Every structure is written in structure tokens, then in C-alpha cells.
Short mmCIF file of C-alpha atoms and ligand atoms in Angstrom, two decimals:
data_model
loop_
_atom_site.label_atom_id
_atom_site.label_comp_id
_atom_site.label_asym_id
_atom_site.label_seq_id
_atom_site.Cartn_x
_atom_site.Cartn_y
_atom_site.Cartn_z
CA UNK M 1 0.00 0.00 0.00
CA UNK M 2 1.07 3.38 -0.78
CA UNK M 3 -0.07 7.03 0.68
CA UNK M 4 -0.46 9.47 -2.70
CA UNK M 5 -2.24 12.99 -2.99
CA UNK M 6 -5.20 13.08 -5.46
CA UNK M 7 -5.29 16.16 -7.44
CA UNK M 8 -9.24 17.34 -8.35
CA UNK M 9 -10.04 19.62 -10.94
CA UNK M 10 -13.11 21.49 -11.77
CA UNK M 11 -13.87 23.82 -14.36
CA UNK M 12 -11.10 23.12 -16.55
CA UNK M 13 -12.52 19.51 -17.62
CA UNK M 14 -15.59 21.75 -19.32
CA UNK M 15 -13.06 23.42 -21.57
CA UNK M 16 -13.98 20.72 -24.53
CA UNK M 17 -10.98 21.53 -26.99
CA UNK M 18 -8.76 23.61 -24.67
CA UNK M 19 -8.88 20.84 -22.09
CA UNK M 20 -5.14 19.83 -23.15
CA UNK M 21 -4.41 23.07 -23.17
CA UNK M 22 -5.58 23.71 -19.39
CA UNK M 23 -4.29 20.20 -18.16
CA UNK M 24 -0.80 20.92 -19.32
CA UNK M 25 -0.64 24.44 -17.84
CA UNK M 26 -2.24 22.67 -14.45
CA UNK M 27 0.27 19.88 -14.70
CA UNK M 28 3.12 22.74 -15.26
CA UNK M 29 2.18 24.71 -12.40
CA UNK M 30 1.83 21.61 -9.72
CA UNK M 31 5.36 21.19 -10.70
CA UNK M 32 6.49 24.16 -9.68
CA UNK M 33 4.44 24.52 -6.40
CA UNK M 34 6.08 20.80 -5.30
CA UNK M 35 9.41 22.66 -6.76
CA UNK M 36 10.87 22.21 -3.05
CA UNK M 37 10.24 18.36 -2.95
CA UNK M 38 12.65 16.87 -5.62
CA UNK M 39 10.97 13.31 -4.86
CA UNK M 40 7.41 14.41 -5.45
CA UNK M 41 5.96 13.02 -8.88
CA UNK M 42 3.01 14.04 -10.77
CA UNK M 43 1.42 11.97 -13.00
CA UNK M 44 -1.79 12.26 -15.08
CA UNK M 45 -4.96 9.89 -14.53
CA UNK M 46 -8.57 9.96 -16.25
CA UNK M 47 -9.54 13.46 -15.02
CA UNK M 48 -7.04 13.63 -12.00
CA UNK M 49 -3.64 14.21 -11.08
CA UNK M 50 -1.75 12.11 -8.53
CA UNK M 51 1.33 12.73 -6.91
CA UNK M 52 3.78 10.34 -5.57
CA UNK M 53 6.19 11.67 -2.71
CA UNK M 54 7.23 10.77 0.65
CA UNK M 55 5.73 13.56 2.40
CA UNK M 56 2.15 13.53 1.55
CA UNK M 57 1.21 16.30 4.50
CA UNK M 58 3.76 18.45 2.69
CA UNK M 59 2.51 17.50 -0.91
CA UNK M 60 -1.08 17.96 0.13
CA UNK M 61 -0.45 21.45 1.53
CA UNK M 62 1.58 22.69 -1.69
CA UNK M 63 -0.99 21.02 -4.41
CA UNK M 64 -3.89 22.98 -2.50
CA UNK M 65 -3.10 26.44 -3.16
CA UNK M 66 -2.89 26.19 -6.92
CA UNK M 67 -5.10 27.54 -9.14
CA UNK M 68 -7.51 24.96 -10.81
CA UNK M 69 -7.30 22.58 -8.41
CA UNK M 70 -10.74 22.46 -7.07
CA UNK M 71 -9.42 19.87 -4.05
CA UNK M 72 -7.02 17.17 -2.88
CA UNK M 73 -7.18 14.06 -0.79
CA UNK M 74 -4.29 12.16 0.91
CA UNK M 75 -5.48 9.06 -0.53
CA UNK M 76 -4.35 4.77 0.10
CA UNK M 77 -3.67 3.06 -3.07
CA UNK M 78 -3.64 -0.16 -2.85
CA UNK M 79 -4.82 -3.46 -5.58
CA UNK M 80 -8.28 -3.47 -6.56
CA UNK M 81 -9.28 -5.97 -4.56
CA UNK M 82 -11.98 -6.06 -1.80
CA UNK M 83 -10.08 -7.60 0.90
CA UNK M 84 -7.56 -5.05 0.38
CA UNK M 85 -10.15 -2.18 -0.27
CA UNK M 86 -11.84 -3.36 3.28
CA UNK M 87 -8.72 -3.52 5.23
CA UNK M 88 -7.42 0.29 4.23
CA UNK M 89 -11.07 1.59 4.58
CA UNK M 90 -10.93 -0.33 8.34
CA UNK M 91 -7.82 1.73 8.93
CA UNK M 92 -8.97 5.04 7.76
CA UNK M 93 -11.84 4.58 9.69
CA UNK M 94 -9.90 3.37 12.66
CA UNK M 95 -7.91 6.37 12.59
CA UNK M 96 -10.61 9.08 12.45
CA UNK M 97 -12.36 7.08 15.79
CA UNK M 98 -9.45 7.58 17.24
CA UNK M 99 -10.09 11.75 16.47
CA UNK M 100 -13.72 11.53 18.15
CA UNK M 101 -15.59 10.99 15.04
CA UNK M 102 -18.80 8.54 15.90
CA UNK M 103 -20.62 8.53 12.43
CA UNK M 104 -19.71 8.00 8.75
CA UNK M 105 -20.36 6.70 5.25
CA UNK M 106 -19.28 5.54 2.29
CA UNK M 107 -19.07 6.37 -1.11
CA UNK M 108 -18.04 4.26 -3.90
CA UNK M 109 -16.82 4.89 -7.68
CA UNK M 110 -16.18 2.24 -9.91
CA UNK M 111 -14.46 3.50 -13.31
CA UNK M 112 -13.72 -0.65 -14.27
CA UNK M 113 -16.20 -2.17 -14.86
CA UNK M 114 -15.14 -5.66 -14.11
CA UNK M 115 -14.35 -5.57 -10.67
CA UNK M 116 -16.85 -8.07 -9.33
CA UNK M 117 -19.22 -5.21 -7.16
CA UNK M 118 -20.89 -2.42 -8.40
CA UNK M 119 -20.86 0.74 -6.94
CA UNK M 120 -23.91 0.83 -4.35
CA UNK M 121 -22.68 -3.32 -3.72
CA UNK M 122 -19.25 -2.22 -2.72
CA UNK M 123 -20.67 0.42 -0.28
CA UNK M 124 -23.10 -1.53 1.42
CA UNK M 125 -20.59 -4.01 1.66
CA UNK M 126 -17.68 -2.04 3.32
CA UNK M 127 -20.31 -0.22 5.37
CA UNK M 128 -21.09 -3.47 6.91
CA UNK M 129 -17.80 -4.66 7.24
CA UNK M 130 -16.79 -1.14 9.12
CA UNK M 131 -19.86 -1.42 11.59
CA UNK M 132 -18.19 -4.85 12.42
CA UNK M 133 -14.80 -3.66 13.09
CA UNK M 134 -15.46 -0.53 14.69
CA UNK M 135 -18.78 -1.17 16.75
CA UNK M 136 -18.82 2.03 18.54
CA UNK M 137 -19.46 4.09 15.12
CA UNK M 138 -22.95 4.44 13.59
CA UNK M 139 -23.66 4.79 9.77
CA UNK M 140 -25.26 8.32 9.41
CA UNK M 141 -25.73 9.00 5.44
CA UNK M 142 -26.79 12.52 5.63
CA UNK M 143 -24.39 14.16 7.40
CA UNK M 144 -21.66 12.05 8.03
CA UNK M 145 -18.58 13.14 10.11
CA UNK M 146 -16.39 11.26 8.15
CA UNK M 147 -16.81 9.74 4.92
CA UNK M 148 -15.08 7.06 3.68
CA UNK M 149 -14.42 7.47 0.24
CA UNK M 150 -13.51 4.52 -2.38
CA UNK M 151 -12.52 4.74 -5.84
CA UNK M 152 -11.84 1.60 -8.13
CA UNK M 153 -9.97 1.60 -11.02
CA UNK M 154 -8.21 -1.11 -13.93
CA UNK M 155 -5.58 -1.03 -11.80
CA UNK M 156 -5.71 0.46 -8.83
CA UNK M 157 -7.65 1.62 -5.55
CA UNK M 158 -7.97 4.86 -3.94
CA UNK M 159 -9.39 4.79 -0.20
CA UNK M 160 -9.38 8.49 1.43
CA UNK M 161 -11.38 10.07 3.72
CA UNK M 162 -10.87 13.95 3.76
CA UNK M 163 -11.08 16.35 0.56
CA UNK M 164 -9.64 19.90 1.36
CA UNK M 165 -11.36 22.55 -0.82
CA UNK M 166 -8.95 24.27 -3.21
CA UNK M 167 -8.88 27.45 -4.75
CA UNK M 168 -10.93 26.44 -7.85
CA UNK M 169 -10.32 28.53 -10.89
CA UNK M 170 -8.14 28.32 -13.68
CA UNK M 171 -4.27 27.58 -13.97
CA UNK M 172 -2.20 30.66 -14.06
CA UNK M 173 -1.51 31.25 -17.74
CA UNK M 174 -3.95 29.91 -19.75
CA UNK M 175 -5.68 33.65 -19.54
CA UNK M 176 -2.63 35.44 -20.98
CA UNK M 177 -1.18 38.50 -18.93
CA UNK M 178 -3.13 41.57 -16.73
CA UNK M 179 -1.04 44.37 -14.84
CA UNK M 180 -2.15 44.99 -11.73
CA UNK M 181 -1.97 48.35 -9.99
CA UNK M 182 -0.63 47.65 -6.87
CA UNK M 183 -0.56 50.03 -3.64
CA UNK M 184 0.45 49.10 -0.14
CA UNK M 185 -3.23 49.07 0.76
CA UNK M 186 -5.57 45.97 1.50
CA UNK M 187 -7.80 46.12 -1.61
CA UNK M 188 -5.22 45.46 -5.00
CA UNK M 189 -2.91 42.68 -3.91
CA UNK M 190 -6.45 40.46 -3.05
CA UNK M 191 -7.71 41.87 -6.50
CA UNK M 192 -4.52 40.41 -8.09
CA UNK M 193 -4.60 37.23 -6.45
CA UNK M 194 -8.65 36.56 -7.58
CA UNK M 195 -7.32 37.66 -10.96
CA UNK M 196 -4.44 34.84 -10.72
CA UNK M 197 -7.66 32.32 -10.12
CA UNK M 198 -8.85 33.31 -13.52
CA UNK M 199 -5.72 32.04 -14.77
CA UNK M 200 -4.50 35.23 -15.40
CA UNK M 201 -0.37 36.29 -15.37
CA UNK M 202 0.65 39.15 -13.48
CA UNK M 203 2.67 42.30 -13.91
CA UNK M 204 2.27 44.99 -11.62
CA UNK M 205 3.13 48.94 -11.40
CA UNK M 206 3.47 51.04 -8.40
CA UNK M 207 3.21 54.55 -8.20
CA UNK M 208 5.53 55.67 -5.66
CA UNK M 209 6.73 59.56 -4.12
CA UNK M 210 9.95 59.22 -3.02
CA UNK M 211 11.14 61.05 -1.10
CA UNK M 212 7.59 61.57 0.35
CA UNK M 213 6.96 58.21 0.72
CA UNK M 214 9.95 55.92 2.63
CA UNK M 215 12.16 52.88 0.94
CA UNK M 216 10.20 51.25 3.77
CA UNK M 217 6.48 51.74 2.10
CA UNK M 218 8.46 50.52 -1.11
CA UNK M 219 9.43 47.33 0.42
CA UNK M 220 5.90 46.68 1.46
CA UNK M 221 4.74 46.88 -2.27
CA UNK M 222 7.77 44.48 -3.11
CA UNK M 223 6.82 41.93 -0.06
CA UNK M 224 3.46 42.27 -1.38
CA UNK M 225 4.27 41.49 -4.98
CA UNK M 226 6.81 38.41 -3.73
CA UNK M 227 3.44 37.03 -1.93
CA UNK M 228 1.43 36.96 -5.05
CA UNK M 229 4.67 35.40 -6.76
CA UNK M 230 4.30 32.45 -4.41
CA UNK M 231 1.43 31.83 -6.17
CA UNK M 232 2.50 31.95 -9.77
CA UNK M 233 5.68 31.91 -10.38
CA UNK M 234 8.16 35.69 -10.67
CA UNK M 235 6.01 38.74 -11.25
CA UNK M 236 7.50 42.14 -13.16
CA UNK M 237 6.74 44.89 -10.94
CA UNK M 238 7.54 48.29 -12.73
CA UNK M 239 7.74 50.77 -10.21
CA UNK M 240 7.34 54.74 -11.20
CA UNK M 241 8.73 57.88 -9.37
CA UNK M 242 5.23 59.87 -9.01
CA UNK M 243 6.33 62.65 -7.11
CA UNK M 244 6.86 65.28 -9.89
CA UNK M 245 3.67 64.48 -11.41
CA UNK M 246 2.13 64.90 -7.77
CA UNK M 247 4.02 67.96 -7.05
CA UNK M 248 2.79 69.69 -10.26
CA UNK M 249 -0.77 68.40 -10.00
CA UNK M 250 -0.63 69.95 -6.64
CA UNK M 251 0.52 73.45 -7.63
CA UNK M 252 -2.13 73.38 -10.57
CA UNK M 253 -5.38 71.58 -10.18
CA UNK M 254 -8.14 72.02 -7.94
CA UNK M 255 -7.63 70.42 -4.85
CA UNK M 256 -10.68 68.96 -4.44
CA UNK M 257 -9.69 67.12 -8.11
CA UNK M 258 -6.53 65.71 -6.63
CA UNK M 259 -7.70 62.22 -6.35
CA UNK M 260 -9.46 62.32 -9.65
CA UNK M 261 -6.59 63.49 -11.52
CA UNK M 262 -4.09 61.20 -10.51
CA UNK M 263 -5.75 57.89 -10.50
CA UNK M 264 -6.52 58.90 -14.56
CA UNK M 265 -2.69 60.09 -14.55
CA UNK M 266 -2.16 56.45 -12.83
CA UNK M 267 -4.01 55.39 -15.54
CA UNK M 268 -2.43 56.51 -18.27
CA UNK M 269 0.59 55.73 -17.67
CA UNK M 270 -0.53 51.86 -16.84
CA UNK M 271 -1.94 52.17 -20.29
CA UNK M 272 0.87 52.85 -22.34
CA UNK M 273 3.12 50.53 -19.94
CA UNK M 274 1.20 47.84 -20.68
CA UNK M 275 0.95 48.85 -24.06
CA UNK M 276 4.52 48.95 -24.53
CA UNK M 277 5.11 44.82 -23.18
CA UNK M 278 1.86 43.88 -24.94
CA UNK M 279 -0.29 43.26 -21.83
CA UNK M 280 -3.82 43.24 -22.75
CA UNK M 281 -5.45 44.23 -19.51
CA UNK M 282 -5.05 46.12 -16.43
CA UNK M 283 -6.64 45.36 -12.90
CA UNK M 284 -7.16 47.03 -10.08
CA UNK M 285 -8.69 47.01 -6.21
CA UNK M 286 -11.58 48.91 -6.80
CA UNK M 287 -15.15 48.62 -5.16
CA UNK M 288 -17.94 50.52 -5.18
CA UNK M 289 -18.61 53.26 -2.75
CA UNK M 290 -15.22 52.95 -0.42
CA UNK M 291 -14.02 55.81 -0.72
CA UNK M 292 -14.34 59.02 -2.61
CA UNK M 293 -12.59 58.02 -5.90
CA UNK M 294 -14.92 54.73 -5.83
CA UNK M 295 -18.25 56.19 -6.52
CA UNK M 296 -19.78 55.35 -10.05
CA UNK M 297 -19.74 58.98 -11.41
CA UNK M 298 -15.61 58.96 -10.15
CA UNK M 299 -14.80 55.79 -11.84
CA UNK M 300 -16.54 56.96 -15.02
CA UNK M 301 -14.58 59.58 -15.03
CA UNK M 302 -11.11 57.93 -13.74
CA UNK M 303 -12.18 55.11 -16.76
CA UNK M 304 -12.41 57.70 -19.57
CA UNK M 305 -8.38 58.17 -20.09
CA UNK M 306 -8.22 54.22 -21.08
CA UNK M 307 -9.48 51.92 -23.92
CA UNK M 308 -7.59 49.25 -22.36
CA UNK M 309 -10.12 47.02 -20.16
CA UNK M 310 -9.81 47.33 -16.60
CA UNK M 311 -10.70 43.78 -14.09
CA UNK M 312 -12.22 45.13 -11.03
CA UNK M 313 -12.27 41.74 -9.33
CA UNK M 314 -13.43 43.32 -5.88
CA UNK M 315 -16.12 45.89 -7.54
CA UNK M 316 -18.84 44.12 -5.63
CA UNK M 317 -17.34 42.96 -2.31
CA UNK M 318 -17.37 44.35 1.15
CA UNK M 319 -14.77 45.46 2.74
CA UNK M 320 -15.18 42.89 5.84
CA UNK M 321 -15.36 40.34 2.78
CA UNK M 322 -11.70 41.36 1.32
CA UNK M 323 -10.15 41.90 4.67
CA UNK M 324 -11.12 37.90 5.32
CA UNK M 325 -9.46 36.90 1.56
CA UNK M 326 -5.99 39.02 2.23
CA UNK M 327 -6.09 37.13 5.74
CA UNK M 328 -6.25 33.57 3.99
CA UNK M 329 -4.17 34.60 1.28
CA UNK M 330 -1.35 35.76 3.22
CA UNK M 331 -1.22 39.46 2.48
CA UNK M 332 -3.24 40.74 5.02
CA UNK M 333 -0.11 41.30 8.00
CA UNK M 334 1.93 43.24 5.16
CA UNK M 335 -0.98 44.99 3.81
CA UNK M 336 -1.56 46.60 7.77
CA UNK M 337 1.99 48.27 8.06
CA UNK M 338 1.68 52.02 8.50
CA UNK M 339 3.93 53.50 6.03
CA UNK M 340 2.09 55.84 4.11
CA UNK M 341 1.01 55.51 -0.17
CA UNK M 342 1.40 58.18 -2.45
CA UNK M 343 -1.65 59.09 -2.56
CA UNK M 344 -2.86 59.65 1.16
CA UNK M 345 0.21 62.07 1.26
CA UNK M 346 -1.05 64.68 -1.47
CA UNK M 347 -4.71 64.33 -0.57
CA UNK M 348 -6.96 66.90 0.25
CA UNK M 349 -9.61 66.59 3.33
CA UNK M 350 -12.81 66.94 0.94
CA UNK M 351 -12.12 65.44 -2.37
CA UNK M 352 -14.95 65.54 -4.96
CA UNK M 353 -17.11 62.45 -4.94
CA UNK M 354 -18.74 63.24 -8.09
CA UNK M 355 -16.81 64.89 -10.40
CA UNK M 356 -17.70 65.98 -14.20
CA UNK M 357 -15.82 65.56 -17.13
CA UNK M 358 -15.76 69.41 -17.67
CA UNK M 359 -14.43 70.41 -14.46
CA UNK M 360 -11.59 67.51 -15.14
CA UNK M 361 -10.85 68.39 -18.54
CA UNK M 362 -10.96 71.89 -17.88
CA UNK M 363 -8.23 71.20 -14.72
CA UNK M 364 -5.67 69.26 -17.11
CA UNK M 365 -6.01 71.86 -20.10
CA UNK M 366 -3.82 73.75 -17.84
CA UNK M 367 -1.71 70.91 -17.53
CA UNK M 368 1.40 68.93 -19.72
CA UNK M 369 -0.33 66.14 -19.43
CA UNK M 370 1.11 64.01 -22.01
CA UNK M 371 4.60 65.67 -20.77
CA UNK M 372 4.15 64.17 -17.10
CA UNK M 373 2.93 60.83 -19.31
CA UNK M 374 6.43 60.08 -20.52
CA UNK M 375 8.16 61.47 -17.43
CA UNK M 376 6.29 58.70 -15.55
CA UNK M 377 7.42 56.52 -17.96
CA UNK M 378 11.07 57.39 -18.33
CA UNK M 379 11.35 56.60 -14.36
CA UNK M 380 10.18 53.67 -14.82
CA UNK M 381 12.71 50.34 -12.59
CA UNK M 382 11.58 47.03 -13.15
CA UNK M 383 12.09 44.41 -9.99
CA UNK M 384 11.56 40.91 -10.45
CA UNK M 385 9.58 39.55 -7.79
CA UNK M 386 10.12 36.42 -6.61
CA UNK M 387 8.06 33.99 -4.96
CA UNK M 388 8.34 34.98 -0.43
CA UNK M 389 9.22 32.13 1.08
CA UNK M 390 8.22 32.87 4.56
CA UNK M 391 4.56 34.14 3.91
CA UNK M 392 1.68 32.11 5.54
CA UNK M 393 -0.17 31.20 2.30
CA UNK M 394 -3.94 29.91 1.37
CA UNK M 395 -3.98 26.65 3.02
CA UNK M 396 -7.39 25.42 1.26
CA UNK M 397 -11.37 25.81 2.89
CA UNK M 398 -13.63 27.94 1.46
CA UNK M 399 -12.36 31.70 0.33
CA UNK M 400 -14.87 33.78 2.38
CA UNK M 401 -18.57 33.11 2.88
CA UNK M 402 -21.15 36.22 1.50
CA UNK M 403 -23.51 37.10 4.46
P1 ATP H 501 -5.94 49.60 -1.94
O1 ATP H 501 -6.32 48.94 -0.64
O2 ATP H 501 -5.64 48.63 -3.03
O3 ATP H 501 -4.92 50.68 -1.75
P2 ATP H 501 -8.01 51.52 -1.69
O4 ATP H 501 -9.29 51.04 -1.21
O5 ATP H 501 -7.08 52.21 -0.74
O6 ATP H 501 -7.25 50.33 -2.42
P3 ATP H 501 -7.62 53.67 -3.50
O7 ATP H 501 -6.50 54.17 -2.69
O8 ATP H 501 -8.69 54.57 -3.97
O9 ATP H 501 -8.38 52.48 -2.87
O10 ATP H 501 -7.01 52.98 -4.79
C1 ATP H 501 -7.83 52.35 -5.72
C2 ATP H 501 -6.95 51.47 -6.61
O11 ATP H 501 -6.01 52.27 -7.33
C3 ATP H 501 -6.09 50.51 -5.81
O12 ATP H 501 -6.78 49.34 -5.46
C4 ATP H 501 -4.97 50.23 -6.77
O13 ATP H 501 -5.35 49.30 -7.76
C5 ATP H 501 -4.78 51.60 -7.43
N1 ATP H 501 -3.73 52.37 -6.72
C6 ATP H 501 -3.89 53.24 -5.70
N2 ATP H 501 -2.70 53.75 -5.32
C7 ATP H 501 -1.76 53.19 -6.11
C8 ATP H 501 -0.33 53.29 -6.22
N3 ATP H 501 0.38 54.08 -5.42
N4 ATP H 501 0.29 52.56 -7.17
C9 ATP H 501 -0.40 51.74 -7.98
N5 ATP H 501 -1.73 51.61 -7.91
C10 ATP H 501 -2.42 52.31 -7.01
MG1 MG H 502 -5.09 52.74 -1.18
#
């Protein structure tokens, strides 16, 4: 008998023709999650993946947090053979008693269709053969606190009890490249990471105001990106010196137009950045109503400098709902530290919630605004991110629940 993880995923076997497409990229990226565990092995069954390895705990963990995998079980092989079938299930069972657990039930597969018992046979079977060697457990088939779960194949058995939810989605690539404006806030590295679970690759630009803002709130934004990267593999992260562009906006615009005028500034300059590497989308951690620049008539307005699409992934969510997805993500503790953004620096106490196009256009005729463009652009460092080692990432469950 041998321990192995089973690898489940969802949506991607509804992809008809792509499905190669999406297993490969899945099968690519479980690879590099189990990157630290030379021994672990990955191999393709019908509609699963299993993995081989001595450390199955370790495997388990690593498998759960990648995108497309929709959950995995530490799972018994053994020969598919009912004595041996009985005896692991017996074990499994044994060892979840041993936990407190007093009811279960079981649920059988059977892919070959030789093996002497079908499906409902084999369960009522096993069931009765667990009632006999554990007497103190009772079969409970609507809510069960442990089910014992058997899968029979040509060649092989799986027993397992436990499936940890994963992240669901789709594998990171197979949805080409978005560039995600980052800040050191809360809202953009969770709207980067539910991109990710579209299967989306990420760049990402920060606007920085140096010296106005410290190397410190820099680092943030680079621990930041590194978490995200522990998802997916190295992320670009193109950061621009701001603080000219600030400095004039300041000394020329409205103050109450501050905010509006540099998030479409922000925005411009994203644009042409990720027109220059051929990045076909930018995202950001926008939601409706959370602060000034958020309401509907702002973001119209903020939206107007770009043809380039824009994923708002958190447009709908609450902010108790985001703060619970940067907890289980890992970004929440870096997210919290106090040095300032660029933008609470240079903003004023009462900016306009609903500002008009003609007020805004009339503010940047006075302004070089393609001028501060390319300045943005010409400041321009790229950092490669790589994947934080140290972070406490998504270990599986659900994401967050709506109330
Ligand atoms: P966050 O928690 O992501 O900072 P927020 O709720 O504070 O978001 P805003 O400060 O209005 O909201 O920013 C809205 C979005 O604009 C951010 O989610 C981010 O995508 C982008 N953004 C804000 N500041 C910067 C910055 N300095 N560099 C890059 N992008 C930024
Ligand atoms: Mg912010």
C-alpha cells in the first residue's frame, strides 16, 4: 500500500478543446508549487492528477493552493481488490475514531467495470464490514462526520477520507497576462490574487513619491508582490517615481480634483506601460462606494483616459469580505503596516465624490499632461519579484462566505 495525494479539478474539464491546453498548464504549475520536494511526482490519470512523494502532508499542503485545483485528498492506493479495499477503509476509519468521530459513510466509484461489485454493492458491503470492526461508530448518510471514500480503477484503488477545498479557478496562464496596480493598501494585492484564479499572469506597477513616501512603504509593495509570486511563479513589478507628477498636480489643479486626476494620470501611464510589453489588460482594487474616488460617477470619469479594459475583481465585495481573503491569502499582516502611499500624502480633506468631465478636462487643459505621461514613464525600474518564502499562504477551505 502506498499514501499518494489526489489532485481534483473542476472547471477546466468543461473546456472541450482547450482541455489539453488547461491540463498541461495545471500539470506545469503543480510542478512548480512541489518545486521544493525533488521526490514528489506528478502523474496524469482519467480526469485527475496524482502525486507520488514521501511527504504527503507536505505535498497535500503545496498542491492545495494552486489555481484549478478544485481539491485534494491524501489518498491509500492499494490493488483493486476487496479484501484489500476493506482492510485500508478499516484503517482510515480506525484512525478518524481515534479523532472523536462517531458517524460515517461511504461512497463508492467504480471506473472498471469488471471488478466483481458495483458501486452501491461495494458500499453496502464495506459499510457493513466497518460497523463490524469498529462497533462504537454508527452509519449516518446525511451528514456524516467522516466519509469514507472509495474509488476503483483497472488497476488500482484509492481509499481516502478527507477532501480539502482548493482554490478552484483556472491555472495561471492559460488567460494570458493583466497588470495589476498595486498600492500598499488591502484592496489590490487580493484583486490580483482573484485575478491569478482566472488564470490570469501578473505584472504589476506602483506609483511611488519618493522622497515623500519611505524605501520602507516601497518594500511593502515588493513583499506584497513576492506574496502573489508564491502563487504563480516571478512577477514584473515596474515601479514609477510619481512625485513630480504629484508635485505639479498639486501646484495646478483644484484640490478637491486631486484624487481624480491622478488615478486617470495612474491610468495613463498603466496604459501605455502595458501597451509597450503587450499586456492586454489592467486590474485594479476597486469597489464601489469605499471611498471618494470609488463612486460610479468617479470611476466613469477615472475610466475615460483608457481603452484598455480594466478587471475590477473586488467591484462588488465588502470590505469585511476582502479583509477575510488578504487574511487567507497571506497578504493581510503586510498589507496593515503604517507606512504611508502616495496618494494619502497629497490628498486633500474633501475630495470631490462626483466629479464631471468638464471640471476635469478643464483642470488638465492647464496641464502637460502628455509631458508628465512620458516622465512617468522614463522613471520607470523594473524588480523581479520572486516567490516569499516565509509568507503564511492559502492553506485550502472555502475563500470567504457572502452574508
Ligand atoms: P488599496 O487597498 O488597493 O490601496 P483603496 O481602497 O485604498 O485600495 P484607492 O487608494 O482609492 O483604494 O485605490 C484604488 C486602486 O487604485 C487601488 O486598489 C490600486 O489598484 C490603485 N492604486 C492606488 N494607489 C496606487 C499606487 N500608489 N500605485 C499603484 N496603484 C495604485
Ligand atoms: Mg489605497
Amino acid at each position: 500500500m502506498t499514501e499518494v495525494v489526489i489532485v481534483k479539478y473542476g472547471e477546466i474539464a468543461l473546456k472541450g478543446a482547450n482541455r489539453p491546453v488547461f491540463e498541461k498548464t495545471l500539470l506545469r504549475n503543480l510542478r512548480w508549487a512541489l518545486r521544493d520536494l525533488p521526490e514528489a511526482r506528478v502523474t496524469k490519470e482519467h480526469g485527475r492528477f496524482r502525486i507520488e512523494g514521501a511527504d504527503t502532508a507536505a505535498i497535500q499542503s503545496r498542491a492545495t493552493r494552486v489555481f484549478g485545483v478544485v481539491g485534494t485528498s491524501v489518498a491509500r492506493a492499494v490493488a483493486p481488490i476487496y479484501e484489500d479495499i476493506a482492510l485500508a477503509a478499516e484503517e482510515m476509519l480506525g484512525s478518524a475514531v481515534v479523532t472523536g468521530k462517531t458517524t460515517f459513510k461511504v461512497e463508492s466509484r467504480r471506473s472498471d467495470k469488471s471488478f466483481p461489485l458495483t458501486s452501491p454493492e461495494l458500499s453496502k458491503r464495506l459499510g457493513a464490514h466497518l460497523l463490524a470492526a469498529h462497533p462504537q461508530v454508527k452509519v449516518d448518510v446525511h451528514q456524516p462526520q467522516v466519509t469514507i471514500n472509495v474509488e476503483v480503477r483497472a488497476n488500482v484503488a484509492y481509499v481516502y477520507a478527507d477532501t480539502l477545498q482548493g482554490p478552484g479557478g483556472l491555472p495561471v496562464g492559460v488567460s494570458s497576462q493583466g497588470l495589476l496596480l498595486i498600492s500598499g493598501g488591502i484592496d489590490s494585492p487580493v484583486a490580483g490574487w482573484l485575478a491569478m484564479r482566472r488564470g490570469i499572469r501578473l505584472a504589476a506597477i506602483h506609483f511611488h513619491s519618493i522622497p515623500y513616501t519611505s524605501e520602507r512603504a516601497q518594500k511593502k509593495v515588493v513583499e506584497l508582490t513576492e506574496i502573489l509570486a508564491a502563487y504563480s511563479g516571478d512577477i514584473p513589478l515596474y515601479m514609477v517615481r510619481f512625485t513630480e507628477a504629484q508635485l505639479e498636480l498639486q501646484a495646478k489643479a483644484p484640490p478637491a480634483l486631486m484624487m481624480t486626476l491622478m488615478r486617470r494620470l495612474m491610468l495613463r501611464v498603466a496604459t501605455e506601460l502595458a501597451a509597450q510589453k503587450g499586456i492586454p489588460a489592467l486590474i485594479t482594487g476597486e469597489s464601489v462606494g469605499q471611498v471618494a474616488s470609488q463612486t460610479l460617477e468617479s470611476l466613469a470619469v477615472i475610466n475615460a483616459v483608457t481603452c484598455t479594459p480594466i478587471l475590477r475583481p473586488l467591484i462588488t465585495y465588502d470590505k469585511s469580505e476582502i479583509m477575510a481573503l488578504a487574511r487567507r491569502i497571506g497578504t493581510y499582516e503586510t498589507s496593515i503596516l503604517p507606512y504611508e502611499d502616495c496618494c494619502t500624502l497629497f490628498l486633500p480633506r474633501h475630495p470631490e465624490t462626483r466629479p464631471t468631465m468638464e471640471r476635469v478636462e478643464e483642470a488638465e487643459a492647464k496641464l502637460d499632461i502628455q509631458g508628465l505621461v512620458q516622465d512617468c514613464l522614463s522613471s520607470v525600474e523594473e524588480i523581479m519579484s520572486q516567490p516569499h518564502t516565509a509568507a503564511s499562504l492559502y492553506e485550502g477551505g472555502p475563500l470567504i462566505t457572502f452574508s
